[in-house]
mmCIF file of C-alpha atoms in Angstrom:
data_model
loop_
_atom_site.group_PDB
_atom_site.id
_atom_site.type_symbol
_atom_site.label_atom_id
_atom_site.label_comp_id
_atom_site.label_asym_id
_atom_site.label_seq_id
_atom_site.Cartn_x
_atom_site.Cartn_y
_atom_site.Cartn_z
ATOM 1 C CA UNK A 29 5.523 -5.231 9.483
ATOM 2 C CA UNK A 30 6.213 -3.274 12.645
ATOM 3 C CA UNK A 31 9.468 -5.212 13.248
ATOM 4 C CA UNK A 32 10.746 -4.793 9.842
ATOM 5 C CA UNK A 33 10.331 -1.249 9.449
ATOM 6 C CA UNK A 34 13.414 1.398 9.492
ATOM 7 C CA UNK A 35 13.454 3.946 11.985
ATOM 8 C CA UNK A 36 13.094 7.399 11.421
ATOM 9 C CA UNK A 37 17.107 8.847 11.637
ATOM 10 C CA UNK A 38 18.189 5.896 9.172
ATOM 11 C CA UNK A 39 20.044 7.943 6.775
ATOM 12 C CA UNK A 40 21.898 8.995 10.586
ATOM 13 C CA UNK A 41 22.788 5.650 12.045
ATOM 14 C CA UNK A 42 26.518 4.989 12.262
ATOM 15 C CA UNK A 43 27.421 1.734 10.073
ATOM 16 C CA UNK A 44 27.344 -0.411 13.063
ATOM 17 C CA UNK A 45 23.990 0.081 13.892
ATOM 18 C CA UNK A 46 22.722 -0.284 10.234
ATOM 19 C CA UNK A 47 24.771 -3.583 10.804
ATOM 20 C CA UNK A 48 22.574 -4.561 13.759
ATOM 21 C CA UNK A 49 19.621 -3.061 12.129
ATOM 22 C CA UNK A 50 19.770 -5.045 8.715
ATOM 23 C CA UNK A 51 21.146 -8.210 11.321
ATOM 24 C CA UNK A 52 17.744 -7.962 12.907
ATOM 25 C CA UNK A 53 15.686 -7.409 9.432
ATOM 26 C CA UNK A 54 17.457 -10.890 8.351
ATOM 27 C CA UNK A 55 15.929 -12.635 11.810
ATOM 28 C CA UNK A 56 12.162 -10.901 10.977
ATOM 29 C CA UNK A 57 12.380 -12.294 7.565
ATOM 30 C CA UNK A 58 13.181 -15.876 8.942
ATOM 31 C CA UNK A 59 10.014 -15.476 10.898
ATOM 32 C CA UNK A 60 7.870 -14.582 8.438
ATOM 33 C CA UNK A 61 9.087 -17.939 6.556
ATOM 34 C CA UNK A 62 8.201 -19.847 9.436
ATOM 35 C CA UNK A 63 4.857 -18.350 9.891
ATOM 36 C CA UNK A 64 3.950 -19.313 5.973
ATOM 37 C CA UNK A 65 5.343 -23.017 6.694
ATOM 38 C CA UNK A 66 2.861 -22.947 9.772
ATOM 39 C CA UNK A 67 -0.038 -20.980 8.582
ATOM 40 C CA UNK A 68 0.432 -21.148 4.834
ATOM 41 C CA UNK A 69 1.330 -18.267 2.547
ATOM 42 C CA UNK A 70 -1.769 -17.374 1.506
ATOM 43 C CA UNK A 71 -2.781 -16.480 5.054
ATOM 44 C CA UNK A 72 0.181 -14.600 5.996
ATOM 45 C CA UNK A 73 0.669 -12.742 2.371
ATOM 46 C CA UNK A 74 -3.164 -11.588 3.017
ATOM 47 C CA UNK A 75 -2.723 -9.977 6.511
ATOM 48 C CA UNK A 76 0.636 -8.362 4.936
ATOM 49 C CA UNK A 77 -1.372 -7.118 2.050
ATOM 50 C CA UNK A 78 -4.206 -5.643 4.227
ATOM 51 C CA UNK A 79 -1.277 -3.926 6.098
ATOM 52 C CA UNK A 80 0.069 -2.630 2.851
ATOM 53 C CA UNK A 81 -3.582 -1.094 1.646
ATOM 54 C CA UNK A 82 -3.843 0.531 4.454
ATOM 55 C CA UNK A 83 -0.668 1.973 4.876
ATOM 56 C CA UNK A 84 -0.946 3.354 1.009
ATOM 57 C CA UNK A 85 -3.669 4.696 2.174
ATOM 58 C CA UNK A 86 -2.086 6.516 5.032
ATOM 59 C CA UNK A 87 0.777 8.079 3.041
ATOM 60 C CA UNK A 88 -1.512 8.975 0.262
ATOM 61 C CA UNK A 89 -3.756 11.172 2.815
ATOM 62 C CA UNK A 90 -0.850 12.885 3.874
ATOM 63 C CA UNK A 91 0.889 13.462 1.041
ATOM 64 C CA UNK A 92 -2.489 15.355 -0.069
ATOM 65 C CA UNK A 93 -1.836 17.179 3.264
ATOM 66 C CA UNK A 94 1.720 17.774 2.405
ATOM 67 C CA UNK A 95 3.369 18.564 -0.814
ATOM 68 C CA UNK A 96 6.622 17.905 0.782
ATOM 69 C CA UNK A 97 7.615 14.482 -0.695
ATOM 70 C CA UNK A 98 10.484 14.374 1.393
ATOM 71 C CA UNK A 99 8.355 13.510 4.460
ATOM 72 C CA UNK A 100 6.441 11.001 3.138
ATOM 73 C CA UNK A 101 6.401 8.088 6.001
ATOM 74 C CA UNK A 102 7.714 5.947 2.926
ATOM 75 C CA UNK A 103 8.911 2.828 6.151
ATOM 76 C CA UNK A 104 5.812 1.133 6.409
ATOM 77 C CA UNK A 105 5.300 0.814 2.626
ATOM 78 C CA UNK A 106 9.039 -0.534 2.086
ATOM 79 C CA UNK A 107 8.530 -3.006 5.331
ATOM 80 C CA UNK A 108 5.626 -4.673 3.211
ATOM 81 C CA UNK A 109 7.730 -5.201 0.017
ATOM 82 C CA UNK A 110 10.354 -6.767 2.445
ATOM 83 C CA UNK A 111 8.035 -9.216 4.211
ATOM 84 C CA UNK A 112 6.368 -9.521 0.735
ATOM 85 C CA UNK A 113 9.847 -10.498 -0.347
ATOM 86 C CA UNK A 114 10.446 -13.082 1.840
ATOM 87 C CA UNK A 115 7.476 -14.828 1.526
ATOM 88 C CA UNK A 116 8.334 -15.901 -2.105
ATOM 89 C CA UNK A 117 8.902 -19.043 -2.008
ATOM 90 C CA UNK A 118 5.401 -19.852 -0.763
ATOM 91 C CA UNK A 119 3.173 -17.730 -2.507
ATOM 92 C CA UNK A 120 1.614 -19.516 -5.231
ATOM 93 C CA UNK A 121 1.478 -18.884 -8.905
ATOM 94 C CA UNK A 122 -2.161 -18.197 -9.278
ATOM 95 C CA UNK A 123 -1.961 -15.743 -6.356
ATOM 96 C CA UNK A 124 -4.206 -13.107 -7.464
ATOM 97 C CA UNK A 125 -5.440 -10.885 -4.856
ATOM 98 C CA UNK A 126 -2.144 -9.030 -3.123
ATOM 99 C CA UNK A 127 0.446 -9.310 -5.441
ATOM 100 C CA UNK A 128 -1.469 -7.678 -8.015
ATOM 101 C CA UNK A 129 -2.005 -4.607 -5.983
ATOM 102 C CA UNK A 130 1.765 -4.199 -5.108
ATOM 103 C CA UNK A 131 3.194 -4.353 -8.257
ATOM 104 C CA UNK A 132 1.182 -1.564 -10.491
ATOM 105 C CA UNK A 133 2.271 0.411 -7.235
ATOM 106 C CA UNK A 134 5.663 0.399 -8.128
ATOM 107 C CA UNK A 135 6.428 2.439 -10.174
ATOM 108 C CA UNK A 136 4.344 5.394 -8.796
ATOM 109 C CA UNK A 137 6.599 5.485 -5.809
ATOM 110 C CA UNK A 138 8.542 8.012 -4.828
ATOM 111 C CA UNK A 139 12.041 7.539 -6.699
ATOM 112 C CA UNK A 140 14.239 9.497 -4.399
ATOM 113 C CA UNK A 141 13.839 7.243 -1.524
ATOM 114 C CA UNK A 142 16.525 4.724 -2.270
ATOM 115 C CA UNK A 143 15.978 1.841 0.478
ATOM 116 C CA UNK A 144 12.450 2.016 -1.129
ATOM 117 C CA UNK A 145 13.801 1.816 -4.138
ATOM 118 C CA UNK A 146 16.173 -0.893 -3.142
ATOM 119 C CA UNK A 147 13.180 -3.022 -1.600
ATOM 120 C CA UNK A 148 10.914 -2.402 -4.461
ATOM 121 C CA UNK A 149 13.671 -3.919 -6.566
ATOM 122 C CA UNK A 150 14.315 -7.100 -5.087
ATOM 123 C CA UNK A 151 10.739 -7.916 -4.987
ATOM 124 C CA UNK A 152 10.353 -7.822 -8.405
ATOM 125 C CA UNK A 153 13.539 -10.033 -9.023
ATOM 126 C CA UNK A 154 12.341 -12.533 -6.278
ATOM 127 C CA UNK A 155 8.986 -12.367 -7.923
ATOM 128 C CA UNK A 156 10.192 -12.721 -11.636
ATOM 129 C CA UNK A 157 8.264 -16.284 -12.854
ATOM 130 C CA UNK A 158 4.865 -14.898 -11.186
ATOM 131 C CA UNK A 159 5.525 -11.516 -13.155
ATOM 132 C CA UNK A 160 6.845 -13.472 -16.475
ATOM 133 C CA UNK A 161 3.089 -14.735 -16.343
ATOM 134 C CA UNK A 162 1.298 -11.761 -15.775
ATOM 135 C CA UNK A 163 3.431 -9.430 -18.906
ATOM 136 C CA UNK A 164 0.963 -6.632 -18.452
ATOM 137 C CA UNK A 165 2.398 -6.046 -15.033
ATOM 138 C CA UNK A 166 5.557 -6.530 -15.788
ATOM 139 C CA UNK A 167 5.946 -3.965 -18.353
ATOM 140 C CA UNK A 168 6.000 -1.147 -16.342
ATOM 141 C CA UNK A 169 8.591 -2.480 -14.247
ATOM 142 C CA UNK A 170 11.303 -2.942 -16.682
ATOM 143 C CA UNK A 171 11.735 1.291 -16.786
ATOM 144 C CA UNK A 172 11.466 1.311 -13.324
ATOM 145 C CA UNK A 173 14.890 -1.130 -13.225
ATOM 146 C CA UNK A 174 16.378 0.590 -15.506
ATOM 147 C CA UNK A 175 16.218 3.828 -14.293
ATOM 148 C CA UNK A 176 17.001 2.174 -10.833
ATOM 149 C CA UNK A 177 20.421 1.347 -12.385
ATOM 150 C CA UNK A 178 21.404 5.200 -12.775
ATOM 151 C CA UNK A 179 21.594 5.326 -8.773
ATOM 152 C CA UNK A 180 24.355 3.464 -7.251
ATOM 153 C CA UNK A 181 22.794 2.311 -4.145
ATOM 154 C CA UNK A 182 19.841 1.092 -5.835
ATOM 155 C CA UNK A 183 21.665 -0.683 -8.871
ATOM 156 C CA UNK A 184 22.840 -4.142 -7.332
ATOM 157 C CA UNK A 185 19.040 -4.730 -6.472
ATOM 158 C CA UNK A 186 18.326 -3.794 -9.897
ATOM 159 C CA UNK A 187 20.973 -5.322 -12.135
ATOM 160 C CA UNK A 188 19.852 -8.367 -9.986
ATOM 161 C CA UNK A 189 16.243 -8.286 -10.973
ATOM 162 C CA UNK A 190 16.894 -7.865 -14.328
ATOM 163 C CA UNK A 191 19.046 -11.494 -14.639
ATOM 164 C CA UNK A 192 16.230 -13.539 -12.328
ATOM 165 C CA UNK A 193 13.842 -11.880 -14.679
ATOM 166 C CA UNK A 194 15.709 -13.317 -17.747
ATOM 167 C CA UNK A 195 16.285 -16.431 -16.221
ATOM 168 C CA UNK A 196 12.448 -17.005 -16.440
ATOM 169 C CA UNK A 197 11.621 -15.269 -19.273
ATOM 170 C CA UNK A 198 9.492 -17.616 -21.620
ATOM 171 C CA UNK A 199 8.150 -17.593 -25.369
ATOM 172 C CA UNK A 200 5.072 -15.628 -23.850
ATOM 173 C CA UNK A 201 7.406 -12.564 -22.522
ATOM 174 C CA UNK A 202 10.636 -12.870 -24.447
ATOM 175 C CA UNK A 203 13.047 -10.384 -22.752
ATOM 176 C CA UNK A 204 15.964 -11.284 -24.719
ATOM 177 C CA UNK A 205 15.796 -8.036 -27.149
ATOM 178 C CA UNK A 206 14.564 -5.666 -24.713
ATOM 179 C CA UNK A 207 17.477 -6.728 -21.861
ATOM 180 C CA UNK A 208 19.724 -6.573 -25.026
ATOM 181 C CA UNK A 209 18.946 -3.218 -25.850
ATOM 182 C CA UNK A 210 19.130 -1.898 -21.816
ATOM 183 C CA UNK A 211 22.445 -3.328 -22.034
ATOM 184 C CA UNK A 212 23.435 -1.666 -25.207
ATOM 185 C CA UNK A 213 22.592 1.598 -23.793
ATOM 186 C CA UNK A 214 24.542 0.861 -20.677
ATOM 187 C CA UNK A 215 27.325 -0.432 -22.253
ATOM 188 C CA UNK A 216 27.797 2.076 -25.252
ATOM 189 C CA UNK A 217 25.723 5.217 -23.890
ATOM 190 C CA UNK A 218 27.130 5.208 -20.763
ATOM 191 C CA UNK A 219 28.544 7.726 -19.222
ATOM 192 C CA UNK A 220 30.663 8.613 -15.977
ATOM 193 C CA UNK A 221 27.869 9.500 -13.575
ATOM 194 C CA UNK A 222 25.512 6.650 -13.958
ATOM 195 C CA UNK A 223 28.236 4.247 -15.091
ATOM 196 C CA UNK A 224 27.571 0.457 -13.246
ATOM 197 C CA UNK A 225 29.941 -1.410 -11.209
ATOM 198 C CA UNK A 226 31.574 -4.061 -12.752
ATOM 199 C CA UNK A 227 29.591 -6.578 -10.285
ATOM 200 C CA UNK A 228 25.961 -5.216 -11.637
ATOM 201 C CA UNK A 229 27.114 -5.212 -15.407
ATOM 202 C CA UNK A 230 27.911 -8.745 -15.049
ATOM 203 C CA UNK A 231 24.806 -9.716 -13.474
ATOM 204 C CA UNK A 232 22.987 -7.948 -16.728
ATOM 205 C CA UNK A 233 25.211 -9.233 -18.942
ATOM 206 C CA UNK A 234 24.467 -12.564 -17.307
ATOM 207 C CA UNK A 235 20.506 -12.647 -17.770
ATOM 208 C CA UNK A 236 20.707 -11.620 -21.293
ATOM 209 C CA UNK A 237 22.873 -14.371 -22.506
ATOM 210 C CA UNK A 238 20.379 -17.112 -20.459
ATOM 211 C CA UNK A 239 17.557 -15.036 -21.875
ATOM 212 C CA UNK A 240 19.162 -14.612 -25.623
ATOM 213 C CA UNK A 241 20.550 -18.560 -25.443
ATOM 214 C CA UNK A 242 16.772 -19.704 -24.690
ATOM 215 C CA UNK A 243 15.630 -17.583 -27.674
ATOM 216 C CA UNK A 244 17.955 -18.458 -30.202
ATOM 217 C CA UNK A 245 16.825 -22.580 -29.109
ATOM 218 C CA UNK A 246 13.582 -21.593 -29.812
ATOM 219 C CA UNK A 247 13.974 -19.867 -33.152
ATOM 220 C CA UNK A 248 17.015 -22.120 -34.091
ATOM 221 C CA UNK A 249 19.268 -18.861 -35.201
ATOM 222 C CA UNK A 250 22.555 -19.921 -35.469
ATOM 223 C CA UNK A 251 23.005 -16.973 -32.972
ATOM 224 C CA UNK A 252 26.015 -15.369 -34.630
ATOM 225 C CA UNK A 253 24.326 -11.522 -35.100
ATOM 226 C CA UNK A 254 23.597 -11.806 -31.102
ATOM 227 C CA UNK A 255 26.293 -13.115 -29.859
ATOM 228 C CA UNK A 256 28.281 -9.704 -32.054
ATOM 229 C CA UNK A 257 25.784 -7.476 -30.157
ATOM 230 C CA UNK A 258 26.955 -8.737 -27.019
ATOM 231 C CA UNK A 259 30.469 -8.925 -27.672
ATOM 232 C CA UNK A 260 31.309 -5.683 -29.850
ATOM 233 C CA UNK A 261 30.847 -3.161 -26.496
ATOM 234 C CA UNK A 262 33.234 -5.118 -24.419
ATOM 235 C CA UNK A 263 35.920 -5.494 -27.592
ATOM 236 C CA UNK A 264 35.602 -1.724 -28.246
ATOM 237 C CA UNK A 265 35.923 -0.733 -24.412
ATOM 238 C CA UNK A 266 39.074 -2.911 -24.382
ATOM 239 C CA UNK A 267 40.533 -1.490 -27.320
ATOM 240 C CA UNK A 268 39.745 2.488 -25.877
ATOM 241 C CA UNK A 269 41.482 1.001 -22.775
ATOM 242 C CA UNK A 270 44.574 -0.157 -24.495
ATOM 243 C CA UNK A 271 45.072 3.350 -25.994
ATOM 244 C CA UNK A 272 45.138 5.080 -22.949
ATOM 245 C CA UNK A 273 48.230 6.878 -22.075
ATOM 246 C CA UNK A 274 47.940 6.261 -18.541
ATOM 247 C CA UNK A 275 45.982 3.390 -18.431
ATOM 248 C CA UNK A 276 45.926 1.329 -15.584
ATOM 249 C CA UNK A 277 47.326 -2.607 -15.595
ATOM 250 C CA UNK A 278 44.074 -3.883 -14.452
#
């Protein structure tokens, strides 16, 4: 946890020693894979998770201290997501003890911190078939991704979660029409400030076609009213292109 944490001057480090720190990061995270091949998830997500609890508890103490929320210690809660993270591969699906304390969490963090953010997001994504069988935790989440979207460091991690969500999205948590609609309002309400990269937009537009594919199998539409929904933004945003005066080539 220690290892993994950011320092305090983050948002101050020159890019070559955010290079070195997120080079170092990638080494803890191998390390914490190791220890779950060694000692077995369970044992290493539970020592994580009793980290975690009481370093909620530390932040909430002060923040009752201190209305500031911009000093909120916020690096030891984002170092547990990221060892959290890592471990995903090992945790098993019946896991019931830490994961359900971290994810409620979520969305009561504080939403200007952006590596939190960032963190917070990924975990979900890398967590997506545990969540896709526990839909009353999920739930919450999907706001918190798509408001993550509206801030541009935060929206890879998000767009990202969103399509490994899809991709295990089942009969008992269908997200094909909810993912549908997030992209309608990305697509069509959209504007200038919070508008996506073409990179994130494609990984949304990605996990709603697996997602709207599995459902249309499923209820044996001929898919023909989806497949319009999904293609009608990107014909009208090509046409408004077209009729630009001075509208680039690309």
């Amino acid at each position: 946890m220690h290892l993994m944490k950011y320092p305090p001057d983050v948002e101050d480090l020159p890019s070559d020693k955010m290079d070195d720190l997120h080079r170092d990061r990638f080494y803890v995270a191998e390390t914490v894979e190791d220890c779950c091949r060694l000692l077995g998830a369970q044992v290493v997500l539970h020592r994580i998770g009793t980290l975690f609890q009481q370093e909620c508890q530390r932040v909430q103490q002060q923040q009752s201290s201190d209305s500031n929320a911009s000093s909120i210690p916020w690096q030891g809660m984002e170092s547990c997501f990221a060892c959290i993270q890592c471990m995903h591969r090992f945790v098993p699906s019946d896991e019931s003890e830490v994961l359900p304390f971290c994810f409620p969490l979520i969305p009561q963090l504080p939403p200007q911190i952006a590596p939190l953010r960032f963190t917070a997001s990924k975990t979900i994504g890398k967590y997506a078939s545990w969540l896709v069988a526990h839909p009353q935790l999920l739930q919450p989440l999907l706001p918190y991704l798509a408001q993550g979207l509206q801030d541009r460091y935060c929206a890879p991690a998000a767009a990202v979660a969103i399509k490994e969500l899809c991709e295990c999205s089942n009969q008992t948590m269908a997200m094909g029409e909810p993912v549908l609609q997030l992209y309608h309002d990305i697509t069509v309400n959209g504007n200038n400030d919070t508008k996506l990269e073409l990179g994130d937009e494609l990984q949304i537009l990605e996990g709603v076609c697996r997602a709207l594919s599995r459902q249309i199998q499923d209820t044996n539409d001929d898919g023909t009213a989806v497949l319009t929904r999904i293609v009608q933004p990107i014909g009208t945003r090509l046409a408004a292109r077209v009729a630009e005066a001075n509208a680039s080539p690309e």
